[in-house]
CSV table of C-alpha atoms in Angstrom, one decimal:
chain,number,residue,atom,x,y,z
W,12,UNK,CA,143.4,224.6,238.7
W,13,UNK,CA,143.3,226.0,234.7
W,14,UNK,CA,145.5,228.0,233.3
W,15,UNK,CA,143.5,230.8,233.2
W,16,UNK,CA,142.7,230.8,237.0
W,17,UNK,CA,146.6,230.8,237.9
W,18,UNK,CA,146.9,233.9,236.3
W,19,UNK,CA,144.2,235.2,237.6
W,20,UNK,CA,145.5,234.0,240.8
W,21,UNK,CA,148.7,235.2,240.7
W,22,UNK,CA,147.8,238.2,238.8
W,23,UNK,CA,146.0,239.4,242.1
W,24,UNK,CA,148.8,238.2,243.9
W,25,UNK,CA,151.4,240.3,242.7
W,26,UNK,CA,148.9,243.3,242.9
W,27,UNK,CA,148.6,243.9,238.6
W,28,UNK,CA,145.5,245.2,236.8
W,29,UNK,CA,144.7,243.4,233.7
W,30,UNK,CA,145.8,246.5,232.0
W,31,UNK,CA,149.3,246.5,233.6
W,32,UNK,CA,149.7,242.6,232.9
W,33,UNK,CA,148.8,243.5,228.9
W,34,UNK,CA,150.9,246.7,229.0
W,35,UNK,CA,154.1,244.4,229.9
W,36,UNK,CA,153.5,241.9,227.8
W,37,UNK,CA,153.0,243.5,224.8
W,38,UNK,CA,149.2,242.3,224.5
W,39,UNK,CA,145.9,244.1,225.3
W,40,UNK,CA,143.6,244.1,228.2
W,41,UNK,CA,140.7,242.3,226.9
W,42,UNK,CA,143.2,239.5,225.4
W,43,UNK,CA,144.2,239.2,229.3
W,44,UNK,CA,140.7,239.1,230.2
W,45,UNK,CA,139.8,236.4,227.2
W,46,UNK,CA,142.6,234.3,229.0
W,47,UNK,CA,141.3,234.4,232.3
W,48,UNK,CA,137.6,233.7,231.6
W,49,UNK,CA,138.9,230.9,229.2
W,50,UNK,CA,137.7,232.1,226.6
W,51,UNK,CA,141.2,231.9,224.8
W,52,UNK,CA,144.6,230.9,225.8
W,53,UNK,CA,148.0,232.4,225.4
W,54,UNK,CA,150.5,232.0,222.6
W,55,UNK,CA,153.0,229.5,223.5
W,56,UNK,CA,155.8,232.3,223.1
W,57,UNK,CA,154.3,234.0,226.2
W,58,UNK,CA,154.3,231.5,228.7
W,59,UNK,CA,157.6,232.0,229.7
W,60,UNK,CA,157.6,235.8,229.8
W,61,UNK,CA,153.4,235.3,231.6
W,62,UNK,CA,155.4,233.0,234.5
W,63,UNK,CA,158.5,235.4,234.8
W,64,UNK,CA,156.1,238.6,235.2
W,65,UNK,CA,153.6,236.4,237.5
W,66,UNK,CA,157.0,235.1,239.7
W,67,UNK,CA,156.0,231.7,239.3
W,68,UNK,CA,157.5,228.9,237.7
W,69,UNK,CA,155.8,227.3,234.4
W,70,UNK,CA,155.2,224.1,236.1
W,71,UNK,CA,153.1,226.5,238.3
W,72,UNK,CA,151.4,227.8,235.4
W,73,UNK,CA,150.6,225.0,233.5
W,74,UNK,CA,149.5,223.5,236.8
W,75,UNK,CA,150.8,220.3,235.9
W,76,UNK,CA,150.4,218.9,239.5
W,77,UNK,CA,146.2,217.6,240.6
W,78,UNK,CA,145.3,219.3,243.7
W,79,UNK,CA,145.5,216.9,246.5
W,80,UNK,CA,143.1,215.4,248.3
W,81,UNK,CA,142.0,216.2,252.0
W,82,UNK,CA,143.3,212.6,253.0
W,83,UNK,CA,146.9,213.2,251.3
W,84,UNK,CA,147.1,216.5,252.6
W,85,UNK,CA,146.8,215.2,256.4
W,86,UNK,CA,148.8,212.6,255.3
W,87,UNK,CA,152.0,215.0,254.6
W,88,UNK,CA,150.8,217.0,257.5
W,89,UNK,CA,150.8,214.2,260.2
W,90,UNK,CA,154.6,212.9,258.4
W,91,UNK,CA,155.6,216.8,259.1
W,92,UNK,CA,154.5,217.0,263.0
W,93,UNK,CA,156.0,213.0,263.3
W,94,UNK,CA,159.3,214.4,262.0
W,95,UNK,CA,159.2,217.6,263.8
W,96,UNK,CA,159.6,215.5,267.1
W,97,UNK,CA,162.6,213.4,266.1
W,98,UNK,CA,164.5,215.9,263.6
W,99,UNK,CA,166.4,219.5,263.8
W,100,UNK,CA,163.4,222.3,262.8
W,101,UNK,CA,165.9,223.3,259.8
W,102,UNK,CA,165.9,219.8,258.2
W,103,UNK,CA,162.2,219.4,258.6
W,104,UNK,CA,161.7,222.8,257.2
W,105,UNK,CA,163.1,222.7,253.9
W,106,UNK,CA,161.6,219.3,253.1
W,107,UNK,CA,158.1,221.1,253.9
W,108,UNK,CA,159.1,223.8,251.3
W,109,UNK,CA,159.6,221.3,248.8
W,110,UNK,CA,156.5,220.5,249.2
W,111,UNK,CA,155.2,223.3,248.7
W,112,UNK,CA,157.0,223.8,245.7
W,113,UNK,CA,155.7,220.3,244.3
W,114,UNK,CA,151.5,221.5,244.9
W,115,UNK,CA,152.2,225.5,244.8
W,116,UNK,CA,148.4,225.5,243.8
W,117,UNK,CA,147.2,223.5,247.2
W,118,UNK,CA,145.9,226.7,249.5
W,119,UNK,CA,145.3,224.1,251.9
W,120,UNK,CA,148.5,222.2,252.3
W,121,UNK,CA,150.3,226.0,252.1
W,122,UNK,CA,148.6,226.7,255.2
W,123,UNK,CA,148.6,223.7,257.0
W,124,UNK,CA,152.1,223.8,256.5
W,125,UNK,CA,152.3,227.3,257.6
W,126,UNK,CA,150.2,227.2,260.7
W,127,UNK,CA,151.9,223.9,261.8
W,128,UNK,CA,155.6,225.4,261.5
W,129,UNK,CA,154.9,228.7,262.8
W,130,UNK,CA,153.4,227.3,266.0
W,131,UNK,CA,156.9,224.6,266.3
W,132,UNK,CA,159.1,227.8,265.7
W,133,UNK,CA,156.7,229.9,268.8
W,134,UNK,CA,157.2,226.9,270.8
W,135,UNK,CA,161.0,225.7,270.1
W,136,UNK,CA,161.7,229.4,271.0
W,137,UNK,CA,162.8,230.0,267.0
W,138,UNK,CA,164.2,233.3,267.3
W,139,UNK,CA,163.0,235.7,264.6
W,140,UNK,CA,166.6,236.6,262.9
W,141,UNK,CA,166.0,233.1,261.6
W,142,UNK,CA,163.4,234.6,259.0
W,143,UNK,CA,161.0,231.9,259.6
W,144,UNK,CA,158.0,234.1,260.6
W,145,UNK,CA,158.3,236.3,257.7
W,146,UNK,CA,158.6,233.4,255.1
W,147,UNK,CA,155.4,231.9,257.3
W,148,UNK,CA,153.6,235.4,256.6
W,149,UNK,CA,154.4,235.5,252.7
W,150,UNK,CA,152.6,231.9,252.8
W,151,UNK,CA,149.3,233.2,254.4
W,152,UNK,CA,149.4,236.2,252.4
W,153,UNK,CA,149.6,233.9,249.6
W,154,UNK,CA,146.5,232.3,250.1
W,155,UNK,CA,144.2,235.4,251.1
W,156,UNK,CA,143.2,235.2,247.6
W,157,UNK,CA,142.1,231.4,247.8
W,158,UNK,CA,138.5,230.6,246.6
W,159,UNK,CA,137.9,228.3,250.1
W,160,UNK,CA,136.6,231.0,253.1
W,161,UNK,CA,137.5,229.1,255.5
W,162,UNK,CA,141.0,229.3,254.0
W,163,UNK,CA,141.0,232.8,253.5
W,164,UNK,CA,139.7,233.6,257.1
W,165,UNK,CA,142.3,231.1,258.9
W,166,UNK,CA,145.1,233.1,256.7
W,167,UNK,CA,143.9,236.2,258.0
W,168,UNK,CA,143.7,235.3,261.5
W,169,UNK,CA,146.7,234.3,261.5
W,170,UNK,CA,148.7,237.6,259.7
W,171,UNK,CA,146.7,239.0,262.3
W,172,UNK,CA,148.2,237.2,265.3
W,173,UNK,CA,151.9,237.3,263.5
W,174,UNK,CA,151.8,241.2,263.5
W,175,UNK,CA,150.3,241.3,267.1
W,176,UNK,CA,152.9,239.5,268.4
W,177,UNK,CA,155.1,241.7,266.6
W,178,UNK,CA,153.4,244.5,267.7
W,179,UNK,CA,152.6,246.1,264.5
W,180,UNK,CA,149.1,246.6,265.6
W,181,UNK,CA,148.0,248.8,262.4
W,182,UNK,CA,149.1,245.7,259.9
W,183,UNK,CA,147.0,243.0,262.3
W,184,UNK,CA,144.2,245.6,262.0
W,185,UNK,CA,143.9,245.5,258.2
W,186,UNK,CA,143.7,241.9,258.2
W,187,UNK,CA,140.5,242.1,260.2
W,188,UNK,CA,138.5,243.0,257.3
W,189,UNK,CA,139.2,239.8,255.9
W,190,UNK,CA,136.6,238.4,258.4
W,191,UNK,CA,133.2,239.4,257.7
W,192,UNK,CA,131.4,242.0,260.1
W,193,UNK,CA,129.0,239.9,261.3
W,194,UNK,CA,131.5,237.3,262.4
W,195,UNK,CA,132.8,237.8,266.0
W,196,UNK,CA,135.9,237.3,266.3
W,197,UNK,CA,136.2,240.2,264.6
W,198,UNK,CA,135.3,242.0,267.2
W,199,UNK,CA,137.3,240.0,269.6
W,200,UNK,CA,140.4,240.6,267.9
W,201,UNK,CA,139.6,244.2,267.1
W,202,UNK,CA,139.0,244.4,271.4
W,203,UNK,CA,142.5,243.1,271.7
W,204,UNK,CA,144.1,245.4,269.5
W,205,UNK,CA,142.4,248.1,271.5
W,206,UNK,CA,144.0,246.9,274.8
W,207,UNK,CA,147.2,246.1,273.2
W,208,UNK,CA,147.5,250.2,272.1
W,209,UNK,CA,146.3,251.6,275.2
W,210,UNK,CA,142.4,252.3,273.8
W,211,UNK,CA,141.0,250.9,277.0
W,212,UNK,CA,137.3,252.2,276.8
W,213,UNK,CA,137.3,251.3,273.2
W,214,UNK,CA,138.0,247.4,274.4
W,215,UNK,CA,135.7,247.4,276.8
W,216,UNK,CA,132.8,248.6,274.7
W,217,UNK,CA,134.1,246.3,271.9
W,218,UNK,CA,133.8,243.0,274.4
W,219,UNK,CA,130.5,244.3,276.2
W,220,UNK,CA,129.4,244.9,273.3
W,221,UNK,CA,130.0,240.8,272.0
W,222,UNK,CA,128.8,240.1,275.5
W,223,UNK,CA,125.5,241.7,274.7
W,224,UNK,CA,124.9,239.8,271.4
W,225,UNK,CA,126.0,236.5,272.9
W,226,UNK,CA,122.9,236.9,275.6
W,227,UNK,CA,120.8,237.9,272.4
W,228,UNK,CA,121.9,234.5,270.1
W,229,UNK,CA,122.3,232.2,273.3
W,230,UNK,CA,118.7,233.1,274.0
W,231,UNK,CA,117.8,232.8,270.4
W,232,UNK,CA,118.8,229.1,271.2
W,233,UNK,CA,117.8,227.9,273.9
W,234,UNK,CA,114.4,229.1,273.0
W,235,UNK,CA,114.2,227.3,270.0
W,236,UNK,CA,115.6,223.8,272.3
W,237,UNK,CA,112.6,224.6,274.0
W,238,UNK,CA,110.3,224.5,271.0
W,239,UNK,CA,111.8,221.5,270.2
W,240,UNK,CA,111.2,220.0,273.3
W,241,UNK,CA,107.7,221.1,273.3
W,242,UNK,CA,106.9,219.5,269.7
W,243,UNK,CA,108.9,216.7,270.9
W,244,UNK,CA,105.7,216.6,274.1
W,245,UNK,CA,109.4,216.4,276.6
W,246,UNK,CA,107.8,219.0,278.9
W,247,UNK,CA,110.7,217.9,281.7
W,248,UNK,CA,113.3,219.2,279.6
W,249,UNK,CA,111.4,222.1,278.6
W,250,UNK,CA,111.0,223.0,282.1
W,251,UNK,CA,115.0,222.8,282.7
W,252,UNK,CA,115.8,224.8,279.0
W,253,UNK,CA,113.1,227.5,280.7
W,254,UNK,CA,115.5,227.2,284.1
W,255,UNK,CA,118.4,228.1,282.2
W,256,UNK,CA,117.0,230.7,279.8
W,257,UNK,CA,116.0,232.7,283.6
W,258,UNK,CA,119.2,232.1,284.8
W,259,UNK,CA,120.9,233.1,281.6
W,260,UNK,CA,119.4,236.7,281.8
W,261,UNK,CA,119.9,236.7,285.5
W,262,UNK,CA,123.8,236.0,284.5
W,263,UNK,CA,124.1,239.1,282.1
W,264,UNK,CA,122.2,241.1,284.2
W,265,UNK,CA,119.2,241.7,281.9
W,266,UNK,CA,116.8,242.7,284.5
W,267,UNK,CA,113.7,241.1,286.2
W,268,UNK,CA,111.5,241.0,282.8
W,269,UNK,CA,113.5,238.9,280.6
W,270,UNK,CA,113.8,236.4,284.0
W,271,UNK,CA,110.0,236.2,283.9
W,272,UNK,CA,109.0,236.2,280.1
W,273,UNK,CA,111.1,233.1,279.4
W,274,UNK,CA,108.9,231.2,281.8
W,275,UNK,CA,105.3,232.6,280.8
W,276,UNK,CA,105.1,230.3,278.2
W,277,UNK,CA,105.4,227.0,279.8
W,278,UNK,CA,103.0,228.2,282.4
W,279,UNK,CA,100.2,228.9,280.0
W,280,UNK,CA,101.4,226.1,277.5
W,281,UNK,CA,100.5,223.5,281.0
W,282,UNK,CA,97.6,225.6,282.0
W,283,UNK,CA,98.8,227.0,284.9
W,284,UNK,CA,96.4,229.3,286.1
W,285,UNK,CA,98.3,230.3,289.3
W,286,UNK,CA,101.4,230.3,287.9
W,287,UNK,CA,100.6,232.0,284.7
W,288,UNK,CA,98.6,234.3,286.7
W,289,UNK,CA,101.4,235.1,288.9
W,290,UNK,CA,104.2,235.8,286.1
W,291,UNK,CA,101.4,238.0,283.7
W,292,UNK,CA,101.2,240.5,287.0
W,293,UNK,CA,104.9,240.1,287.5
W,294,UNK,CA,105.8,241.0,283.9
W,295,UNK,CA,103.5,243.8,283.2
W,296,UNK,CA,104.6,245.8,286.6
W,297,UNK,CA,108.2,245.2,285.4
W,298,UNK,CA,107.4,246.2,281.6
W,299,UNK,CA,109.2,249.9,283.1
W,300,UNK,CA,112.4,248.7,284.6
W,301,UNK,CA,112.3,246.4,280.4
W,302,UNK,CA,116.2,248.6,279.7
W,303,UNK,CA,117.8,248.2,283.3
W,304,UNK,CA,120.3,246.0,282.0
W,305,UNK,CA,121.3,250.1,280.5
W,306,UNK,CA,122.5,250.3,284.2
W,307,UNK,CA,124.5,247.1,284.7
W,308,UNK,CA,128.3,247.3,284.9
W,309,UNK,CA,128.3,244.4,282.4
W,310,UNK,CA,127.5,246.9,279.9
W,311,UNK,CA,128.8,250.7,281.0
W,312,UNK,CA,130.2,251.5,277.9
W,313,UNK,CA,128.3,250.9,275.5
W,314,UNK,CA,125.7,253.6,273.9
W,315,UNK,CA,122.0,252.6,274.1
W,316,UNK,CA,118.8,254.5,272.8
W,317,UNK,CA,116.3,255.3,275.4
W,318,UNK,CA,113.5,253.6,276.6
W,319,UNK,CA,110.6,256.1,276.0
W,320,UNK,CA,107.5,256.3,277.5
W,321,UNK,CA,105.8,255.4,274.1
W,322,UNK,CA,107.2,252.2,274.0
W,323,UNK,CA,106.3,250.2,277.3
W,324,UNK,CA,102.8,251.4,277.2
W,325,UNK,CA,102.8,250.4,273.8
W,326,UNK,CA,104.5,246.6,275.2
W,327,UNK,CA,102.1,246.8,277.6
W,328,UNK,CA,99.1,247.3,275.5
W,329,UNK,CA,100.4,244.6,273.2
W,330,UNK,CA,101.1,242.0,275.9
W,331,UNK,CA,97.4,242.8,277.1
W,332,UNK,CA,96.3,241.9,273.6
W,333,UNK,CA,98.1,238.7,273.2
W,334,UNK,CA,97.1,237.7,277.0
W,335,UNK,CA,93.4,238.0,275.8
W,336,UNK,CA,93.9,235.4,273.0
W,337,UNK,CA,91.3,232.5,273.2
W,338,UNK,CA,93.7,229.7,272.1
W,339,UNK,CA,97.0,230.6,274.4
W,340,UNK,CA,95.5,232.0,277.2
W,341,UNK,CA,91.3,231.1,277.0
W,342,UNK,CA,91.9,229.3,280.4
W,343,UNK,CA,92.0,232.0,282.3
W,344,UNK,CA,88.9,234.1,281.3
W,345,UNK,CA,86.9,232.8,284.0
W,346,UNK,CA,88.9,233.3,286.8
W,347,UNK,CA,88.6,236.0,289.2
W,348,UNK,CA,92.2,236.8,290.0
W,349,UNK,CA,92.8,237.3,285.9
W,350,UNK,CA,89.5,239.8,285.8
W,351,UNK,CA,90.8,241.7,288.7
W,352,UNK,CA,94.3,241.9,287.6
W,353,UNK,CA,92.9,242.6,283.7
W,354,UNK,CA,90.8,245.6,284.9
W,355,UNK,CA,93.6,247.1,287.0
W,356,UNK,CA,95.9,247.4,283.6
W,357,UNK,CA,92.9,248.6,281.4
């Protein structure tokens, strides 16, 4: 790491503007800027006084250690758990701060460390007078400003399960939006929080609410497994990812018209004429029951729009469209249970 990313680093760290930085060192803001772009570097003189402000030492600053690699990190990692087993927690533990203290700049090995000793201390029954856990808490906090995600996310979720198990619910809650809102754990965690402090309703809507979503991007997926299949001319595996789709939406309690789309396909894709037949009458007479799943228990709390009128007769008149298409559904034009069942939905 350069110089002027430590300071950067640590400059965030310790929770300084660039302004306050310059203002107690006796320089100005830009010439703190100019340093941590790297476009300039500090006078010598202010090393010192730049580590003492930052907290860190100057072997830090200067980053005179390499960052490690991913095989010598594992290495120290796998020597820590071997000793862990044969040695007293204590002994074990100060060698792993050394360390830390000889790569302060590793985000990776800090947390390894971190996530490997707090677990040994949860599990040898470490009681918390020891100050383990808080020393374990100033390392992930330490690397929430790491450029690696993944490292800042792991660091997060674990502040987050620290303070849970402490109880201090309203500290693991502000490390939740360290995880992007998109990402589900998120949610998960935010569910348990919930439950932990008594907001039941609120953790039930929070998990139906993943549940929902899961049926949505498992569905997502096992539709595009069957497109593969298909391109891949594998129409008996096809056939069973169809199986599962049905039973998937039969398993979150979807409703009927999600059981029978996922199959509609297939049936036309083989020519089916019976079958497709069958499932076309089947899915339009269900296109009014398409937001049942509103009523399952699966999903009680949560808030959905309403189905209006406007909408299924405009599915309906859409699914009529695409079930008149020459290329997908041409078979059928000539049969006399398709003309009977076309005129009754004109």
């Amino acid at each position: 790491m350069t110089l002027g990313k430590v300071i950067r680093k640590y400059r965030k760290i310790r929770n300084l503007t660039q302004e306050e930085m310059a203002g107690r060192l006796g320089v100005t803001a830009p010439a703190v800027n100019k340093w941590e772009n790297e476009n300039s570097y500090p006078d010598i003189t202010l090393l010192a006084p730049i580590a003492r402000l930052l907290d860190i030492s100057l072997d830090t600053l200067l980053s005179f250690r390499e960052e490690l690699t991913m095989e010598e990190i594992n290495e120290i990692i796998r020597e820590a758990d071997s000793r862990l087993e044969k040695e007293p927690y204590e002994e074990v533990f100060q060698w792993a701060k050394k360390k830390i203290e000889q790569y302060p700049n590793c985000d990776e090995l800090i947390l390894d460390i971190a996530v490997l000793f707090d677990a040994q201390s949860i599990m040898k029954n470490i009681p918390e007078e020891a100050g383990y856990e808080e020393y374990f808490c100033s390392l992930y906090s330490r690397v929430l400003n790491s450029a690696d995600e993944t490292i800042r996310i792991r660091a997060a979720d674990a502040l987050v399960g620290c303070y849970m198990r402490k109880k201090e619910y309203e500290k693991a809650e502000k490390y939740l939006t360290y995880f992007s809102i998109q990402n589900p754990e998120r949610k998960r965690k935010q569910a348990q929080i919930y439950a932990e402090t008594g907001k039941i309703k609120e953790a039930y809507r929070a998990y139906e609410e993943l549940l929902f979503s899961d049926y949505q991007r498992i569905s997502m997926e096992l539709h595009g497994m069957y497109l593969l299949a298909l391109q891949d001319k594998d129409k008996k595996r096809a056939r069973r990812l169809v199986e599962k789709q049905k039973e998937m939406a039969r398993c979150f309690e979807m409703g009927r018209y999600y059981e029978i789309s996922s199959g509609l396909e297939l049936a036309a894709a083989e020519k089916d004429t019976a079958a497709t037949i069958a499932m076309i009458e089947e899915l339009l007479s269900s296109i009014g029951q398409i937001g049942d799943f509103r009523k399952s228990f699966l999903y009680e709390h949560m808030k959905f729009k309403e189905v209006k009128k406007e909408f299924t007769e405009k599915l309906r008149e859409n699914l009529l469209k695409c079930f008149r298409d020459e290329e997908s559904y041409g078979f059928l034009k000539d049969d006399e249970r398709w003309k009977k069942l076309e005129a009754t939905f004109r």
